[in-house]
Tab-separated table of C-alpha atoms in Angstrom:
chain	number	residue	atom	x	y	z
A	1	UNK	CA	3.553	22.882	-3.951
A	2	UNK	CA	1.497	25.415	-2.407
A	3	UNK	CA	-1.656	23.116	-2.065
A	4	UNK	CA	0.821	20.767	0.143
A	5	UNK	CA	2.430	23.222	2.665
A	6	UNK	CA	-1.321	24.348	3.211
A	7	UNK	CA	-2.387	21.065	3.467
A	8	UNK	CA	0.678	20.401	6.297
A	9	UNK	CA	-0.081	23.303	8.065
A	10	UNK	CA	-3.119	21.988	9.124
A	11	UNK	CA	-3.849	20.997	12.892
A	12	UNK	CA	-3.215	17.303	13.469
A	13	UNK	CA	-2.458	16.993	9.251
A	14	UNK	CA	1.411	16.338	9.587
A	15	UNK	CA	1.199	14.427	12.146
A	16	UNK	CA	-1.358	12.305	11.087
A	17	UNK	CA	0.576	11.612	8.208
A	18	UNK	CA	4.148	11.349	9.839
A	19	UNK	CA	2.717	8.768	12.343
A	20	UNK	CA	1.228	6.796	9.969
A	21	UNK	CA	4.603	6.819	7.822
A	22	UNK	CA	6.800	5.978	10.567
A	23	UNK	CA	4.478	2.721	11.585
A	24	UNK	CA	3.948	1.423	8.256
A	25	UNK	CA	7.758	1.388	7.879
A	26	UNK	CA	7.708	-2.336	8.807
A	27	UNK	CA	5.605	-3.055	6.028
A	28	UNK	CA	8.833	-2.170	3.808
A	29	UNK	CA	11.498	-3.480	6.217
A	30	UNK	CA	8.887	-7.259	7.280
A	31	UNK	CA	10.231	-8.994	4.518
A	32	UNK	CA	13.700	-8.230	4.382
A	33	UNK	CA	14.583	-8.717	7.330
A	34	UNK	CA	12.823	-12.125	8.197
A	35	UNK	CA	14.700	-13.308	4.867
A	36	UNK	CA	17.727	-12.140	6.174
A	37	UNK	CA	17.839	-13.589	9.656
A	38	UNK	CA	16.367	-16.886	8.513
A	39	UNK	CA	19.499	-17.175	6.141
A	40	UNK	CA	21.646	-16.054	9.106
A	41	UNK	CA	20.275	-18.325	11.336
A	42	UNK	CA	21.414	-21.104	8.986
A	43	UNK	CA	18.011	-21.323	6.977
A	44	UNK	CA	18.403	-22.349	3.271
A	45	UNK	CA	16.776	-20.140	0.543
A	46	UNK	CA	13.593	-22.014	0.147
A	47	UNK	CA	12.783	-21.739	3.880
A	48	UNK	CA	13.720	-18.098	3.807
A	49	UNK	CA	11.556	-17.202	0.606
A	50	UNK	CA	8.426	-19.242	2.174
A	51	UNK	CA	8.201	-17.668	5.487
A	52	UNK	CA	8.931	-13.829	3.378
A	53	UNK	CA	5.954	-15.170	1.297
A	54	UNK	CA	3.926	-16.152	4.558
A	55	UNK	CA	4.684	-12.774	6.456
A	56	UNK	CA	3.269	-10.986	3.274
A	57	UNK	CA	-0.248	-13.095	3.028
A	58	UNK	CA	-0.952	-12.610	6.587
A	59	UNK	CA	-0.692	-8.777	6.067
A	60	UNK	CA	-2.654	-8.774	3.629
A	61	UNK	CA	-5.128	-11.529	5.119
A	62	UNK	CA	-5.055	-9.703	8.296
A	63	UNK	CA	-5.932	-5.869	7.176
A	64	UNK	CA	-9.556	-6.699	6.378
A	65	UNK	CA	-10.169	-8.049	9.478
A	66	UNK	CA	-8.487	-5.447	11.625
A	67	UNK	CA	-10.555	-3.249	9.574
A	68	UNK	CA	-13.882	-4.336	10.386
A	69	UNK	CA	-13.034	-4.430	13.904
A	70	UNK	CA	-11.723	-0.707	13.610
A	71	UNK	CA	-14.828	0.200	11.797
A	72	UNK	CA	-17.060	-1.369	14.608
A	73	UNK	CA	-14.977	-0.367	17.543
A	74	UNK	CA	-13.032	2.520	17.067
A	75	UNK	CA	-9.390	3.273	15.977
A	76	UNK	CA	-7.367	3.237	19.465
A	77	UNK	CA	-8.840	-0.222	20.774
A	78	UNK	CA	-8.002	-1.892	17.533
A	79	UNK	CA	-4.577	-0.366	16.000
A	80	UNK	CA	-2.234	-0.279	18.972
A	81	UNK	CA	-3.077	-3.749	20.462
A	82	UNK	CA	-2.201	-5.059	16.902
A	83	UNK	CA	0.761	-2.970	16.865
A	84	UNK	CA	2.281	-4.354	20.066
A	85	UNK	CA	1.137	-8.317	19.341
A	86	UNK	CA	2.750	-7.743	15.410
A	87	UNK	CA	5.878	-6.405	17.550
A	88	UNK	CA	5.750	-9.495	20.059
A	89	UNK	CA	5.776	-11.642	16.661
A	90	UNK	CA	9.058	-10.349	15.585
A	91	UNK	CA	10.828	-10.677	18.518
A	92	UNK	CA	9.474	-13.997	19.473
A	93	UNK	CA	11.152	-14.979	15.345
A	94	UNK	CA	14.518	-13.042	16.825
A	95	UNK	CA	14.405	-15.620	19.542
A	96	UNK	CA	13.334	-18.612	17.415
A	97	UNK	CA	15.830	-18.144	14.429
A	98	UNK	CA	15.368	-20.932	11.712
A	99	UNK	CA	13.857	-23.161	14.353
A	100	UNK	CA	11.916	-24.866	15.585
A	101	UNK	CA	10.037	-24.462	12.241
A	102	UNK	CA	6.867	-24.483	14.113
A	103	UNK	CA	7.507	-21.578	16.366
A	104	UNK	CA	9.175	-19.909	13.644
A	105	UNK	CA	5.955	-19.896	11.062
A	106	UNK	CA	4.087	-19.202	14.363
A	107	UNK	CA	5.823	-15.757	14.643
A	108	UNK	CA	5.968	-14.984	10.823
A	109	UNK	CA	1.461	-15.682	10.989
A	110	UNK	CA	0.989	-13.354	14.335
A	111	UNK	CA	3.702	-10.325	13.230
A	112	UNK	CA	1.549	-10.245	9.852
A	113	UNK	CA	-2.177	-11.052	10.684
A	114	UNK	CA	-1.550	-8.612	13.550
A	115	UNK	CA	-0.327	-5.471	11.067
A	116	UNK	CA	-1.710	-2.778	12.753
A	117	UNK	CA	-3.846	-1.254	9.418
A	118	UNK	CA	-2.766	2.816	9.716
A	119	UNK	CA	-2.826	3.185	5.985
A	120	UNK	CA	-6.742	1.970	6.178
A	121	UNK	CA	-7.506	4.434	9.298
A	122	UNK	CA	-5.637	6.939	7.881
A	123	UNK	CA	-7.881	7.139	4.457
A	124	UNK	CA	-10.562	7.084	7.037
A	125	UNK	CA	-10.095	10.320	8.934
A	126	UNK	CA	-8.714	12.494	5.944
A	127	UNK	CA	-12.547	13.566	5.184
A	128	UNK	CA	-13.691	14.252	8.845
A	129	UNK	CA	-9.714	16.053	9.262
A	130	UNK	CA	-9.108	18.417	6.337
A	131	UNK	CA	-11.947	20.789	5.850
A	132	UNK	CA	-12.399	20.538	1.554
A	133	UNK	CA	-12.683	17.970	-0.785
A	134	UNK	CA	-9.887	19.693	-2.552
A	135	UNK	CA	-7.252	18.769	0.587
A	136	UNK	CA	-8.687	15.604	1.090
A	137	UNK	CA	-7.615	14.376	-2.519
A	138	UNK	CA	-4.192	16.335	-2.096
A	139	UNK	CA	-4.128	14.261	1.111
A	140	UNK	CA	-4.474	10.966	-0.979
A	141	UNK	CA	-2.150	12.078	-3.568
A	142	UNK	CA	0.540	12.523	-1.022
A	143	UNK	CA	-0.482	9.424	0.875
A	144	UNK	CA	0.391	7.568	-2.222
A	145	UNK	CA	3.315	9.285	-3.137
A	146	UNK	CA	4.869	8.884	0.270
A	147	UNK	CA	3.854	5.116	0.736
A	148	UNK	CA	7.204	4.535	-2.197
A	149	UNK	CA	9.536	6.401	0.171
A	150	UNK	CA	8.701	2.923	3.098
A	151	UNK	CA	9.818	0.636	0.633
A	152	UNK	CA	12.801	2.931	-0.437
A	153	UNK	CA	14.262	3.691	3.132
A	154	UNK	CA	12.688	0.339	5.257
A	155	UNK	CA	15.280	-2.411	3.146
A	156	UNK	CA	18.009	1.015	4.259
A	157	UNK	CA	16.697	0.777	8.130
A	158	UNK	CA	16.759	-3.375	8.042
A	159	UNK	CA	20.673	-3.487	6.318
A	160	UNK	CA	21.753	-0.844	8.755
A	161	UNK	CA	20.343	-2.660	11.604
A	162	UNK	CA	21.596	-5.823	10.701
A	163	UNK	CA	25.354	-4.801	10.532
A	164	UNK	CA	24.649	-5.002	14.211
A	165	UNK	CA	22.986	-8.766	14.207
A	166	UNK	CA	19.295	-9.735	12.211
A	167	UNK	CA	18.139	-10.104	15.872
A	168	UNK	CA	18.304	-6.209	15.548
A	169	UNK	CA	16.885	-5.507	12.209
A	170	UNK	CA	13.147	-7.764	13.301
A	171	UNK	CA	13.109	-6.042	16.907
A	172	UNK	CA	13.515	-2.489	15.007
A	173	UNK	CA	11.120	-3.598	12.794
A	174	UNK	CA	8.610	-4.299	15.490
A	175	UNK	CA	9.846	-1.026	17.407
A	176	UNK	CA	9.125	1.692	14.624
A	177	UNK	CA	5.524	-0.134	14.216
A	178	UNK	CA	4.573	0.511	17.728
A	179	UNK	CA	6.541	4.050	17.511
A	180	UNK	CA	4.452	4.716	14.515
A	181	UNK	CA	0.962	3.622	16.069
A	182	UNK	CA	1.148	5.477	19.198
A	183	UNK	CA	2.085	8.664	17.310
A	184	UNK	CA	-1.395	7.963	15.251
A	185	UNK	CA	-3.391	6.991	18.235
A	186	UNK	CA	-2.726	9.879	21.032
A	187	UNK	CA	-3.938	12.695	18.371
A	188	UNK	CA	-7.526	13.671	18.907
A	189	UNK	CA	-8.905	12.376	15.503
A	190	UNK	CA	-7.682	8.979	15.856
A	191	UNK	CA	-8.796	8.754	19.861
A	192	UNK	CA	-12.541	10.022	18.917
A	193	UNK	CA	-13.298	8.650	15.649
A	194	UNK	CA	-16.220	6.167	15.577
A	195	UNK	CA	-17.472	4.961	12.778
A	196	UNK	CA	-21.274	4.901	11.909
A	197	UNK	CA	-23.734	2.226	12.779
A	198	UNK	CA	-24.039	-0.619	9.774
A	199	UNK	CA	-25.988	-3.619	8.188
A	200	UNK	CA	-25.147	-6.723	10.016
A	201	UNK	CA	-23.888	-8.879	7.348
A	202	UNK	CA	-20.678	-10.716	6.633
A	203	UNK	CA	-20.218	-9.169	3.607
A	204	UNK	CA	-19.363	-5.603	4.658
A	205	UNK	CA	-18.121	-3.698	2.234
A	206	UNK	CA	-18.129	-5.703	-0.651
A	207	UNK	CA	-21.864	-5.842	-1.145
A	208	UNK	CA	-20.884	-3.010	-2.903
A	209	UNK	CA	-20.397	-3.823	-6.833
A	210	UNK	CA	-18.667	-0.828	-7.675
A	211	UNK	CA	-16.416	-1.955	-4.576
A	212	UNK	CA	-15.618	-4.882	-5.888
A	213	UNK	CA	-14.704	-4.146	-9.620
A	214	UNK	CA	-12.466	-1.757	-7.902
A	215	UNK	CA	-10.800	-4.171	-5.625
A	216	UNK	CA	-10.190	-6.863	-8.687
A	217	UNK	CA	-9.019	-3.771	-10.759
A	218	UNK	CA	-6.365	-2.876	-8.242
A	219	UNK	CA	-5.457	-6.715	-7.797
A	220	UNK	CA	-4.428	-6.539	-11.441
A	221	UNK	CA	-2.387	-3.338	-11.156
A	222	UNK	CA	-0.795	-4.637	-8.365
A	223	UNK	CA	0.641	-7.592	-10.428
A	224	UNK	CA	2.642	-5.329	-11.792
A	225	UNK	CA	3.842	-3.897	-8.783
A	226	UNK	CA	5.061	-7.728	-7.591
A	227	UNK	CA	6.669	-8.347	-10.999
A	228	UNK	CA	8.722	-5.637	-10.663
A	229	UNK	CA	10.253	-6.602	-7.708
A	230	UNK	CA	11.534	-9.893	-9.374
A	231	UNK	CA	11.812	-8.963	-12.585
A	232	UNK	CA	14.398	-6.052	-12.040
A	233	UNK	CA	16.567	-8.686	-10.061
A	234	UNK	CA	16.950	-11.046	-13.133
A	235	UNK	CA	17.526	-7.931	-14.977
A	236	UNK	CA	20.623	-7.066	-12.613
A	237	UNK	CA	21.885	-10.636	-12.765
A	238	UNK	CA	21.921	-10.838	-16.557
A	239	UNK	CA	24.054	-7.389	-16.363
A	240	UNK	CA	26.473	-9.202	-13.523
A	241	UNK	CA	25.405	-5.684	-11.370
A	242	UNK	CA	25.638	-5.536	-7.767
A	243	UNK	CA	23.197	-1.897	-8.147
A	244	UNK	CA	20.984	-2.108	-11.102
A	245	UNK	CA	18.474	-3.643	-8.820
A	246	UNK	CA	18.512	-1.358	-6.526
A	247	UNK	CA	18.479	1.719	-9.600
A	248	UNK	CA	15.540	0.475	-11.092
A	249	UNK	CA	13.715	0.125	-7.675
A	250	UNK	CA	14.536	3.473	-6.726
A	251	UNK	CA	13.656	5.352	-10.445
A	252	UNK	CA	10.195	3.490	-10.037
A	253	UNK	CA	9.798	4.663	-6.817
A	254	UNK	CA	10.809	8.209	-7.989
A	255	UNK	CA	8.449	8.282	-10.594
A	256	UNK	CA	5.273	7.357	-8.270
A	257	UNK	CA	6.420	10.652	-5.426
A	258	UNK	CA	6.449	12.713	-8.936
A	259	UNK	CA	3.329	11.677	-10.164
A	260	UNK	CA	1.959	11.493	-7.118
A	261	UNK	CA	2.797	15.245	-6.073
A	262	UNK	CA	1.820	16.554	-9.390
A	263	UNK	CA	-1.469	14.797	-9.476
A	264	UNK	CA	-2.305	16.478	-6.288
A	265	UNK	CA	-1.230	19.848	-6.316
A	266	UNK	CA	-4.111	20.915	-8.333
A	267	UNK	CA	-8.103	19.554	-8.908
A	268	UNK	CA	-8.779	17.775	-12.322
A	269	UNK	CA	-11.818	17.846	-14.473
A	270	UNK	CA	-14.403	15.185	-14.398
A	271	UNK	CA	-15.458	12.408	-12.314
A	272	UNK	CA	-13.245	9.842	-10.734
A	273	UNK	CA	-14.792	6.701	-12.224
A	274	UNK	CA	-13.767	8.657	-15.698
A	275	UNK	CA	-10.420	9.443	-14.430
A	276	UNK	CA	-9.545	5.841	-13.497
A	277	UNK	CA	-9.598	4.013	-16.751
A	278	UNK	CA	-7.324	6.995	-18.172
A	279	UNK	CA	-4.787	6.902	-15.458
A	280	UNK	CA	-4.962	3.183	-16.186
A	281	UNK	CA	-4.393	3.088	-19.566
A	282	UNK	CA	-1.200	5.440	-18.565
A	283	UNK	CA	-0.052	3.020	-16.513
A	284	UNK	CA	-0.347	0.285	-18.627
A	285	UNK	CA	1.979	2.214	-21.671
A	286	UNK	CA	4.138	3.092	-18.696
A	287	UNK	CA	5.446	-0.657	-18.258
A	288	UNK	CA	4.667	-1.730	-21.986
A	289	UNK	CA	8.237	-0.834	-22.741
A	290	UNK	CA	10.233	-2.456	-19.744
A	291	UNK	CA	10.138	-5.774	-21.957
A	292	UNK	CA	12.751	-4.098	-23.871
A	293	UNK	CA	15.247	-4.010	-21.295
A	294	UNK	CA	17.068	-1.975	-22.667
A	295	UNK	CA	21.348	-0.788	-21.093
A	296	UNK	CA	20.815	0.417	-17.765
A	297	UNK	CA	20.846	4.198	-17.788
A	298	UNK	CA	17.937	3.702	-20.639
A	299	UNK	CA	16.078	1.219	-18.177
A	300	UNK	CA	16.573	3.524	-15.683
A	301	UNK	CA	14.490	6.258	-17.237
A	302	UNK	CA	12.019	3.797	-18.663
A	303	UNK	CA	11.618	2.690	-14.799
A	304	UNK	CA	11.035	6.457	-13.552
A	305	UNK	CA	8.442	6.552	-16.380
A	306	UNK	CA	6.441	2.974	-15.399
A	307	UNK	CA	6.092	5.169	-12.012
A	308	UNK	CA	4.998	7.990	-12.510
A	309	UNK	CA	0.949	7.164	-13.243
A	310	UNK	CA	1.129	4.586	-10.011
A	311	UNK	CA	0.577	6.976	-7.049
A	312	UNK	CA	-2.681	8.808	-9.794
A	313	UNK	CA	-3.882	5.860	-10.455
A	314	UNK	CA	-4.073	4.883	-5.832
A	315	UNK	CA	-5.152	8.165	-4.995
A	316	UNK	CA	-8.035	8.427	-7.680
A	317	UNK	CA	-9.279	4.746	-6.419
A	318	UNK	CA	-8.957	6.323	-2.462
A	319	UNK	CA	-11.388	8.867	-3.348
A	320	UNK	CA	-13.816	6.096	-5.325
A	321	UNK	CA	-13.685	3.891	-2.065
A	322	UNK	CA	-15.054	6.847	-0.017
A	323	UNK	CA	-18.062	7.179	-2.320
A	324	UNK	CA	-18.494	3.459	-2.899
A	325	UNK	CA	-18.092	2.052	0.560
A	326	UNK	CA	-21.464	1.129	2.703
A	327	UNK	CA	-21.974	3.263	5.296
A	328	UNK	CA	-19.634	1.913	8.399
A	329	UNK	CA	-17.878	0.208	6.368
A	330	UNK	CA	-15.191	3.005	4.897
A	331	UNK	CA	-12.022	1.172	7.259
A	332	UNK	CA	-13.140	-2.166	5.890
A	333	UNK	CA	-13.266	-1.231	2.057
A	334	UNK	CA	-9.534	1.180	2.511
A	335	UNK	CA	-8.561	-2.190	4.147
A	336	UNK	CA	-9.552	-4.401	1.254
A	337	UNK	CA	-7.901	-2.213	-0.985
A	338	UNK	CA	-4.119	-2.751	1.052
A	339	UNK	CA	-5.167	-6.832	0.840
A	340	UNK	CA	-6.476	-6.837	-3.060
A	341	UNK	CA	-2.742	-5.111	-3.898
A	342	UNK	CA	-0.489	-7.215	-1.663
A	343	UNK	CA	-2.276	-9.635	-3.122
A	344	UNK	CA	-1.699	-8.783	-6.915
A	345	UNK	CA	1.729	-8.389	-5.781
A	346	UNK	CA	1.859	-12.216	-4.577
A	347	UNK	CA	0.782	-13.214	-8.106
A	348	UNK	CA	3.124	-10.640	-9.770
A	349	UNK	CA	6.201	-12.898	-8.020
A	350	UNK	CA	4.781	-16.116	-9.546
A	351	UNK	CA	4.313	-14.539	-12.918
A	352	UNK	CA	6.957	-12.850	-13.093
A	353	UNK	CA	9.378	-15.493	-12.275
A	354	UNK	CA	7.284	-18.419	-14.808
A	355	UNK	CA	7.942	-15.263	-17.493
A	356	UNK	CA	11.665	-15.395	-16.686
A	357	UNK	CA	11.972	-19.315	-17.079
A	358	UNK	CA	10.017	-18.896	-20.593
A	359	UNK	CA	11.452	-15.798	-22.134
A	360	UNK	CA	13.957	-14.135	-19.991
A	361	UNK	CA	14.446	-11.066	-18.627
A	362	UNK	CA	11.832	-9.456	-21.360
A	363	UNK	CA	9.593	-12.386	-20.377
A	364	UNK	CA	9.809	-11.419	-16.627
A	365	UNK	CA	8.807	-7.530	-16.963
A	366	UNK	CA	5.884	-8.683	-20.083
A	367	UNK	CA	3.721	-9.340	-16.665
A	368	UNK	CA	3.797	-6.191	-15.481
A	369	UNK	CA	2.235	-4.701	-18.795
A	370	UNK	CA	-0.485	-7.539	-18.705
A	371	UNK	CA	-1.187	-6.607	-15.527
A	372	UNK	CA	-1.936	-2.893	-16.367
A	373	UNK	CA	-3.592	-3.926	-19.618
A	374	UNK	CA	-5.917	-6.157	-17.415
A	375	UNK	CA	-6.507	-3.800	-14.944
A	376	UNK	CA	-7.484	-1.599	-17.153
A	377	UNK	CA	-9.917	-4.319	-19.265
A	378	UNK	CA	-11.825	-5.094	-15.815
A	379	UNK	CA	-12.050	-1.360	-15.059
A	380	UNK	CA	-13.937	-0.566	-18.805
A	381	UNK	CA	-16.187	-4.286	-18.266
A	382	UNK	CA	-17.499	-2.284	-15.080
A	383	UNK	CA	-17.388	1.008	-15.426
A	384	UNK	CA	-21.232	1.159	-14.823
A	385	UNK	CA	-21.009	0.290	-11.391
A	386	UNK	CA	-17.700	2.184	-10.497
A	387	UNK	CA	-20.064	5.397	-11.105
A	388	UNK	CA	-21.377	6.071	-7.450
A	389	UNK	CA	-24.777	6.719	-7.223
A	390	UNK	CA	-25.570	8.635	-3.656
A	391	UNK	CA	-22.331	9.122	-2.188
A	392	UNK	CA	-21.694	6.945	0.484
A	393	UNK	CA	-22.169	8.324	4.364
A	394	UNK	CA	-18.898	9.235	5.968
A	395	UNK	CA	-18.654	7.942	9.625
A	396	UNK	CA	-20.075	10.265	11.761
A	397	UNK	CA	-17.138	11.612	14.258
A	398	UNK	CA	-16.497	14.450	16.630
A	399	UNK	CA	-12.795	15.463	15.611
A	400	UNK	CA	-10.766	15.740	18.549
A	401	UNK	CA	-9.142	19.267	19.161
């Protein structure tokens, strides 16, 4: 734990991190709470599950884009604007309710497209911040690791808040995004970072091969991560459990801050592009034996094990972005990464839920293991161009003292 206290003891470090915590909250709570102040609101199910599914496309649509712009004009002018419009969106739905249904999808679209991306910027600045290659993978490690704790304590914030009304929960959820954004953007890293000068082309970052076998490869392990979302809920229903949901969610998420904290408290042997398809192939055997579904306090400590090579397997592919990325490009690519999992997740849903019609509960959680086992399949096919060549040029930047 040493490597960590160090690492938080660091000017700007903690904060950096804290900031960037506290406004990516909504990106836990979003969902939740839209779902449940639809249904409040008098919504049925279907309308509630579509505009959940809409809110998490446009995130994931929007990152890329907010990216770029961050990449060509700097962190301040691009991440607190979004912050405030995403914050506008969800209190124009607490006004809307359930309808009318245009207005309503209007403010789902501009809270998510809007997203401010802090996990992207973050992943930026880490290099120019912390002074050793060393810290800066700790600093990904962590990042990883910490990003389970949103979607552990955001649903907490949102059912809290909505004991009051689910007008409450979306303008909280708009409030800690701003909170989070300004905390980011007033430190001296985030004012004066700039990133470097870059080929005009639409393609940005993903004229990069290695980029892109990376982006499909963490599409596929994100199917897993969107299957387990569903798949633990049919698993609670088929015990009649009002908690084994919420068990399972939180021994997963356990298992990702342990492996996550472990992986970073020390520096590994080898190369990162020969680190991946290990951690991969971990991963994969980690949620292999969730098809068994197995009584609950078993499934529970199968679920802390499907974890545990998650957060490895993200902070290992942060560290190949930063070599892979074109020059001025680095937001862009970290961006891509945030849209290529959300997106993975969106398929994991579907999967997940055709699984469950054809085989059950075990036919629910088989997609997470295919998932893993193609992730891992697409990261061997291109292994050759996952192996950076020149490390890519970090954005030149004064860092702010």
């Amino acid at each position: 734990m040493r490597t960590y206290v160090e690492f938080l003891r660091l000017r700007h470090a903690g904060r950096l991190l804290g900031g960037t915590l506290l406004g990516r909250l909504p990106n836990g709570m979003g969902m939740l709470a839209v779902i449940l102040h639809v249904r409040a609101e008098g919504g049925g199910y279907p309308l509630a599950g579509m505009l959940g599914a809409v809110l998490g496309l446009a995130m994931a649509a929007g990152q890329p884009v907010l990216g770029r712009a961050m990449d060509r004009y700097g962190q301040r002018w691009v991440l607190l604007p979004s912050a405030v419009v995403s914050g506008l969106g969800f209190a124009l739905l607490a006004l809307a309710g359930s309808g009318p249904l245009p207005v309503t999808v209007a403010a789902v679209l501009v809270a998510g497209l809007a997203t401010p991306p802090l996990e992207a910027g973050l992943r930026a600045l880490w290099p120019l911040v912390l002074p050793s290659r060393e810290q800066v993978q700790a600093a990904y490690a962590l990042d990883a690791a910490a990003q389970e704790i949103l979607f552990t304590v955001g649903p907490l914030l949102v059912a809290a808040a909505a004991l009051v009304n689910t007008e409450a929960a979306l303008l909280l959820t708009g409030a800690l995004g701003v909170a989070g954004t300004l905390v980011v953007v007033t430190s001296g890293p985030s004012r004066s970072w700039r990133g470097e000068p870059r080929t005009a082309d639409w393609a940005g970052p993903l004229r990069s091969p290695g980029l892109c076998v990376l982006l499909l490869t963490l599409s596929l392990a994100g199917i897993a991560l969107g299957v387990y979302a569903v798949a633990s809920t049919a698993y609670a229903e088929r015990l009649h459990s009002d908690v084994a949901h919420s068990v399972l969610m939180a021994a997963m998420s356990a298992g990702a801050l342990a492996g996550g904290l472990v992986y970073g408290a020390r520096e590994w042997p080898g190369e990162h592009h020969r680190r991946l398809p290990w951690l991969l192939a971990a991963l994969a055997l980690g949620y292999l034996p969730l098809v068994w579904a197995p009584a609950l306090p078993v499934m529970a400590v199968l679920a802390f094990v499907s974890g545990v090579f998650l957060a490895p397997v993200l902070a290992c592919s942060f560290s190949l972005v930063d070599r892979l990325a074109p020059v001025g490009t680095v937001t862009e690519a970290f961006a891509w990464v945030v849209a290529a999992i959300g997106a993975g997740g969106a398929v994991g849903s579907f999967v997940s839920g055709f699984g469950q019609e054809l085989a059950g509960v075990p036919g629910a959680f088989a997609g997470a293991g295919l998932g893993g086992v193609l992730a891992l399949l697409v990261c061997l096919l291109g292994a050759r161009a996952l192996r950076p060549g020149v490390p890519a040029a970090r954005e030149a930047a004064t860092v702010g003292t």
